[in-house]
Structures are given as structure tokens and as C-alpha cells.
Amino acid sequence: MVVPTLEHASPTDPEAMALIKELNTYLDGLYSPDANHFSLEADEVTGSSGVFLLARIEGRPVGCGAVRMIGDTEAEVKRMYVRPEARGKGVGAVILARLEDEARSRGARRMLLEMGADQPEAQALYRRFGFRPVPCWGEYIRTIETSVCLGKDL
């Protein structure tokens, strides 16, 4: 396993924007445009509201992930992505573990996420971390045919 370095970033930083663009292109290839949920504002992942993380290996950005608080005790995982050349090296697990820590430090007692049904590798990662199916909520209810909603008590 290669251990990436993680740093706080803004989703509007150029390197973060490049990763997010790659993620969006990947998701557009899997799902119809009305099934994708791309919104994440920079103020949702700063300070007590959440965090956006950038993962680097040897200084090069290889992945990202965010957590945003939704209410006082729940946090949502957003924008998890690892570039293809860095997959299978534990980068996603390192990002997710840190996001859990960041959520706890903001008072979260539960983490939630929504993902597409056609991403078995990502589903396997979340299940290894103890995420289990939960009812979809909010904007994800309208895409329940293609959405997988997962949750985990912290």
C-alpha cells in the first residue's frame, strides 16, 4: 500500500477542480445526466461545515474526497475519487478514514453517502468501512433506481 499525503483544499483549487472534472466525466459515462449529483459548494466543506481533502503521492494529486455536515450530528461523504493509475493502492481507504475522523471532530455521530449502483469497487470499499444500506433522502429520492444510499454510525 502506498500511503498518500492528505491536505485540506478547496474544491475550487485548480488541482481539485481537475480531479472533480475527471470524476464528473467518469460518472457521466455511467449514468444519465439527471441521475448525477454534482453540487458541492466550497462553503459546505470549510470550517465546522466540513472539509475537502486532496490526496497526493509523490506530490502529484491522485484523489479527493469531502465530508459536509447535514444537520448537527450527520455528515455526508461527497466527491470521493481516485485516479485510475492510483486505484488498488489503498488511497480511497486513507481518504475515507480521514473523512470519518474529520466528521467526528465536527460532532457527527453518523455518516451517510449516496453513490451510483454501477460502482461495485466503491461499494466494496464503503462496506469494508462498515457502511450499510439506508433509505435514500433529499435529492437522492428522485434517482432511487440508480442510487445506492449507505450509512454508518460513528
PDB file of C-alpha atoms in Angstrom:
ATOM      1  CA  MET A   1       0.000   0.000   0.000  1.00  0.00           C
ATOM      2  CA  VAL A   2       1.257   3.454  -0.913  1.00  0.00           C
ATOM      3  CA  VAL A   3       0.372   5.972   1.768  1.00  0.00           C
ATOM      4  CA  PRO A   4      -0.734   9.245   0.224  1.00  0.00           C
ATOM      5  CA  THR A   5      -0.386  12.562   1.965  1.00  0.00           C
ATOM      6  CA  LEU A   6      -3.657  14.340   2.600  1.00  0.00           C
ATOM      7  CA  GLU A   7      -4.202  18.068   2.718  1.00  0.00           C
ATOM      8  CA  HIS A   8      -7.163  20.366   3.190  1.00  0.00           C
ATOM      9  CA  ALA A   9      -8.104  22.121  -0.028  1.00  0.00           C
ATOM     10  CA  SER A  10     -10.980  23.966  -1.601  1.00  0.00           C
ATOM     11  CA  PRO A  11     -12.978  22.297  -4.357  1.00  0.00           C
ATOM     12  CA  THR A  12     -12.270  25.476  -6.322  1.00  0.00           C
ATOM     13  CA  ASP A  13      -8.478  24.976  -6.265  1.00  0.00           C
ATOM     14  CA  PRO A  14      -7.207  24.122  -9.774  1.00  0.00           C
ATOM     15  CA  GLU A  15      -5.895  20.661  -8.816  1.00  0.00           C
ATOM     16  CA  ALA A  16      -9.136  19.827  -7.026  1.00  0.00           C
ATOM     17  CA  MET A  17     -11.171  21.101  -9.953  1.00  0.00           C
ATOM     18  CA  ALA A  18      -9.223  18.829 -12.307  1.00  0.00           C
ATOM     19  CA  LEU A  19      -9.981  15.778 -10.147  1.00  0.00           C
ATOM     20  CA  ILE A  20     -13.647  16.741  -9.845  1.00  0.00           C
ATOM     21  CA  LYS A  21     -13.865  17.183 -13.622  1.00  0.00           C
ATOM     22  CA  GLU A  22     -12.427  13.673 -14.099  1.00  0.00           C
ATOM     23  CA  LEU A  23     -14.951  12.302 -11.608  1.00  0.00           C
ATOM     24  CA  ASN A  24     -17.825  14.057 -13.349  1.00  0.00           C
ATOM     25  CA  THR A  25     -16.715  12.715 -16.746  1.00  0.00           C
ATOM     26  CA  TYR A  26     -16.490   9.200 -15.283  1.00  0.00           C
ATOM     27  CA  LEU A  27     -19.972   9.453 -13.734  1.00  0.00           C
ATOM     28  CA  ASP A  28     -21.438  10.929 -16.928  1.00  0.00           C
ATOM     29  CA  GLY A  29     -20.230   7.771 -18.679  1.00  0.00           C
ATOM     30  CA  LEU A  30     -22.083   5.548 -16.207  1.00  0.00           C
ATOM     31  CA  TYR A  31     -25.332   7.383 -15.578  1.00  0.00           C
ATOM     32  CA  SER A  32     -27.766   9.708 -17.294  1.00  0.00           C
ATOM     33  CA  PRO A  33     -27.248  13.404 -16.504  1.00  0.00           C
ATOM     34  CA  ASP A  34     -30.421  13.603 -14.409  1.00  0.00           C
ATOM     35  CA  ALA A  35     -29.104  10.820 -12.137  1.00  0.00           C
ATOM     36  CA  ASN A  36     -25.865  12.616 -11.221  1.00  0.00           C
ATOM     37  CA  HIS A  37     -25.487  14.834  -8.155  1.00  0.00           C
ATOM     38  CA  PHE A  38     -22.527  17.118  -8.738  1.00  0.00           C
ATOM     39  CA  SER A  39     -23.298  20.009  -6.415  1.00  0.00           C
ATOM     40  CA  LEU A  40     -20.834  20.867  -3.674  1.00  0.00           C
ATOM     41  CA  GLU A  41     -20.202  24.459  -2.687  1.00  0.00           C
ATOM     42  CA  ALA A  42     -16.864  25.484  -1.211  1.00  0.00           C
ATOM     43  CA  ASP A  43     -18.542  26.890   1.916  1.00  0.00           C
ATOM     44  CA  GLU A  44     -20.076  23.456   2.611  1.00  0.00           C
ATOM     45  CA  VAL A  45     -16.616  21.979   3.143  1.00  0.00           C
ATOM     46  CA  THR A  46     -14.821  24.592   5.208  1.00  0.00           C
ATOM     47  CA  GLY A  47     -14.508  25.123   8.944  1.00  0.00           C
ATOM     48  CA  SER A  48     -17.181  23.476  11.055  1.00  0.00           C
ATOM     49  CA  SER A  49     -19.300  22.747   7.950  1.00  0.00           C
ATOM     50  CA  GLY A  50     -16.944  20.139   6.520  1.00  0.00           C
ATOM     51  CA  VAL A  51     -13.692  19.521   4.711  1.00  0.00           C
ATOM     52  CA  PHE A  52     -12.411  18.795   1.226  1.00  0.00           C
ATOM     53  CA  LEU A  53      -9.275  16.631   1.081  1.00  0.00           C
ATOM     54  CA  LEU A  54      -6.733  16.292  -1.678  1.00  0.00           C
ATOM     55  CA  ALA A  55      -4.590  13.115  -1.748  1.00  0.00           C
ATOM     56  CA  ARG A  56      -1.078  13.203  -3.167  1.00  0.00           C
ATOM     57  CA  ILE A  57       1.511  10.573  -3.972  1.00  0.00           C
ATOM     58  CA  GLU A  58       4.998  11.945  -4.511  1.00  0.00           C
ATOM     59  CA  GLY A  59       3.497  15.428  -4.726  1.00  0.00           C
ATOM     60  CA  ARG A  60       1.070  14.554  -7.510  1.00  0.00           C
ATOM     61  CA  PRO A  61      -2.698  14.828  -6.866  1.00  0.00           C
ATOM     62  CA  VAL A  62      -4.252  11.364  -7.181  1.00  0.00           C
ATOM     63  CA  GLY A  63      -7.554  11.598  -5.352  1.00  0.00           C
ATOM     64  CA  CYS A  64     -10.022  13.621  -3.366  1.00  0.00           C
ATOM     65  CA  GLY A  65     -12.975  13.374  -1.038  1.00  0.00           C
ATOM     66  CA  ALA A  66     -15.148  15.601   1.083  1.00  0.00           C
ATOM     67  CA  VAL A  67     -17.455  15.462   4.028  1.00  0.00           C
ATOM     68  CA  ARG A  68     -20.147  18.031   4.758  1.00  0.00           C
ATOM     69  CA  MET A  69     -22.301  18.301   7.821  1.00  0.00           C
ATOM     70  CA  ILE A  70     -26.017  17.861   7.220  1.00  0.00           C
ATOM     71  CA  GLY A  71     -27.599  18.784  10.496  1.00  0.00           C
ATOM     72  CA  ASP A  72     -25.899  18.705  13.864  1.00  0.00           C
ATOM     73  CA  THR A  73     -24.999  15.010  14.028  1.00  0.00           C
ATOM     74  CA  GLU A  74     -24.880  13.696  10.467  1.00  0.00           C
ATOM     75  CA  ALA A  75     -22.208  14.111   7.836  1.00  0.00           C
ATOM     76  CA  GLU A  76     -22.335  13.252   4.150  1.00  0.00           C
ATOM     77  CA  VAL A  77     -19.409  11.899   2.140  1.00  0.00           C
ATOM     78  CA  LYS A  78     -19.088  13.707  -1.189  1.00  0.00           C
ATOM     79  CA  ARG A  79     -16.826  13.755  -4.266  1.00  0.00           C
ATOM     80  CA  MET A  80     -14.757  10.642  -3.486  1.00  0.00           C
ATOM     81  CA  TYR A  81     -12.467   9.930  -6.412  1.00  0.00           C
ATOM     82  CA  VAL A  82      -9.138   8.219  -7.065  1.00  0.00           C
ATOM     83  CA  ARG A  83      -7.417   8.474 -10.426  1.00  0.00           C
ATOM     84  CA  PRO A  84      -7.256   5.123 -12.274  1.00  0.00           C
ATOM     85  CA  GLU A  85      -3.457   4.837 -12.014  1.00  0.00           C
ATOM     86  CA  ALA A  86      -3.664   5.128  -8.201  1.00  0.00           C
ATOM     87  CA  ARG A  87      -6.514   2.679  -7.653  1.00  0.00           C
ATOM     88  CA  GLY A  88      -5.879  -0.543  -5.787  1.00  0.00           C
ATOM     89  CA  LYS A  89      -3.181   1.106  -3.652  1.00  0.00           C
ATOM     90  CA  GLY A  90      -5.306   1.996  -0.633  1.00  0.00           C
ATOM     91  CA  VAL A  91      -5.716   5.683  -1.498  1.00  0.00           C
ATOM     92  CA  GLY A  92      -9.510   5.593  -1.181  1.00  0.00           C
ATOM     93  CA  ALA A  93      -9.275   3.887   2.206  1.00  0.00           C
ATOM     94  CA  VAL A  94      -6.866   6.529   3.504  1.00  0.00           C
ATOM     95  CA  ILE A  95      -9.156   9.327   2.305  1.00  0.00           C
ATOM     96  CA  LEU A  96     -12.270   7.705   3.784  1.00  0.00           C
ATOM     97  CA  ALA A  97     -10.625   7.040   7.166  1.00  0.00           C
ATOM     98  CA  ARG A  98      -9.593  10.685   7.405  1.00  0.00           C
ATOM     99  CA  LEU A  99     -13.068  11.850   6.385  1.00  0.00           C
ATOM    100  CA  GLU A 100     -14.521   9.800   9.242  1.00  0.00           C
ATOM    101  CA  ASP A 101     -12.109  11.491  11.663  1.00  0.00           C
ATOM    102  CA  GLU A 102     -12.997  14.907  10.253  1.00  0.00           C
ATOM    103  CA  ALA A 103     -16.729  14.169  10.618  1.00  0.00           C
ATOM    104  CA  ARG A 104     -16.290  13.032  14.231  1.00  0.00           C
ATOM    105  CA  SER A 105     -14.301  16.161  15.058  1.00  0.00           C
ATOM    106  CA  ARG A 106     -17.267  18.231  13.847  1.00  0.00           C
ATOM    107  CA  GLY A 107     -19.716  16.364  16.073  1.00  0.00           C
ATOM    108  CA  ALA A 108     -21.059  13.824  13.593  1.00  0.00           C
ATOM    109  CA  ARG A 109     -22.387  10.608  15.059  1.00  0.00           C
ATOM    110  CA  ARG A 110     -23.437   9.191  11.711  1.00  0.00           C
ATOM    111  CA  MET A 111     -22.088   9.299   8.178  1.00  0.00           C
ATOM    112  CA  LEU A 112     -24.193   8.979   5.047  1.00  0.00           C
ATOM    113  CA  LEU A 113     -23.451   8.786   1.356  1.00  0.00           C
ATOM    114  CA  GLU A 114     -25.098   8.300  -1.973  1.00  0.00           C
ATOM    115  CA  MET A 115     -23.432   6.595  -4.875  1.00  0.00           C
ATOM    116  CA  GLY A 116     -24.379   5.031  -8.157  1.00  0.00           C
ATOM    117  CA  ALA A 117     -25.403   1.413  -8.344  1.00  0.00           C
ATOM    118  CA  ASP A 118     -22.850   0.698 -11.114  1.00  0.00           C
ATOM    119  CA  GLN A 119     -19.726   1.227  -9.000  1.00  0.00           C
ATOM    120  CA  PRO A 120     -19.007  -2.136  -7.329  1.00  0.00           C
ATOM    121  CA  GLU A 121     -15.425  -1.278  -6.300  1.00  0.00           C
ATOM    122  CA  ALA A 122     -16.570   1.832  -4.459  1.00  0.00           C
ATOM    123  CA  GLN A 123     -19.418  -0.092  -2.829  1.00  0.00           C
ATOM    124  CA  ALA A 124     -16.912  -2.702  -1.630  1.00  0.00           C
ATOM    125  CA  LEU A 125     -14.733  -0.001  -0.047  1.00  0.00           C
ATOM    126  CA  TYR A 126     -17.666   1.542   1.813  1.00  0.00           C
ATOM    127  CA  ARG A 127     -18.888  -1.850   3.010  1.00  0.00           C
ATOM    128  CA  ARG A 128     -15.394  -2.686   4.339  1.00  0.00           C
ATOM    129  CA  PHE A 129     -15.666   0.513   6.364  1.00  0.00           C
ATOM    130  CA  GLY A 130     -18.981  -0.625   7.849  1.00  0.00           C
ATOM    131  CA  PHE A 131     -21.416   1.330   5.678  1.00  0.00           C
ATOM    132  CA  ARG A 132     -24.773  -0.395   5.217  1.00  0.00           C
ATOM    133  CA  PRO A 133     -27.865   0.353   3.088  1.00  0.00           C
ATOM    134  CA  VAL A 134     -30.155   3.121   4.364  1.00  0.00           C
ATOM    135  CA  PRO A 135     -33.215   4.768   2.819  1.00  0.00           C
ATOM    136  CA  CYS A 136     -32.315   7.460   0.317  1.00  0.00           C
ATOM    137  CA  TRP A 137     -33.053  11.016   1.420  1.00  0.00           C
ATOM    138  CA  GLY A 138     -33.388  14.500  -0.005  1.00  0.00           C
ATOM    139  CA  GLU A 139     -32.352  14.955  -3.644  1.00  0.00           C
ATOM    140  CA  TYR A 140     -31.430  11.257  -3.902  1.00  0.00           C
ATOM    141  CA  ILE A 141     -35.020  10.039  -3.616  1.00  0.00           C
ATOM    142  CA  ARG A 142     -35.699  11.086  -7.217  1.00  0.00           C
ATOM    143  CA  THR A 143     -32.887   8.828  -8.516  1.00  0.00           C
ATOM    144  CA  ILE A 144     -33.594   5.818  -6.332  1.00  0.00           C
ATOM    145  CA  GLU A 145     -33.401   3.465  -9.361  1.00  0.00           C
ATOM    146  CA  THR A 146     -29.710   4.255  -9.864  1.00  0.00           C
ATOM    147  CA  SER A 147     -28.754   5.385  -6.345  1.00  0.00           C
ATOM    148  CA  VAL A 148     -27.329   3.343  -3.514  1.00  0.00           C
ATOM    149  CA  CYS A 149     -27.612   5.129  -0.177  1.00  0.00           C
ATOM    150  CA  LEU A 150     -25.390   3.958   2.649  1.00  0.00           C
ATOM    151  CA  GLY A 151     -24.902   4.957   6.275  1.00  0.00           C
ATOM    152  CA  LYS A 152     -22.682   4.206   9.233  1.00  0.00           C
ATOM    153  CA  ASP A 153     -22.849   5.079  12.915  1.00  0.00           C
ATOM    154  CA  LEU A 154     -19.624   6.614  14.190  1.00  0.00           C
TER     155      LEU A 154
END
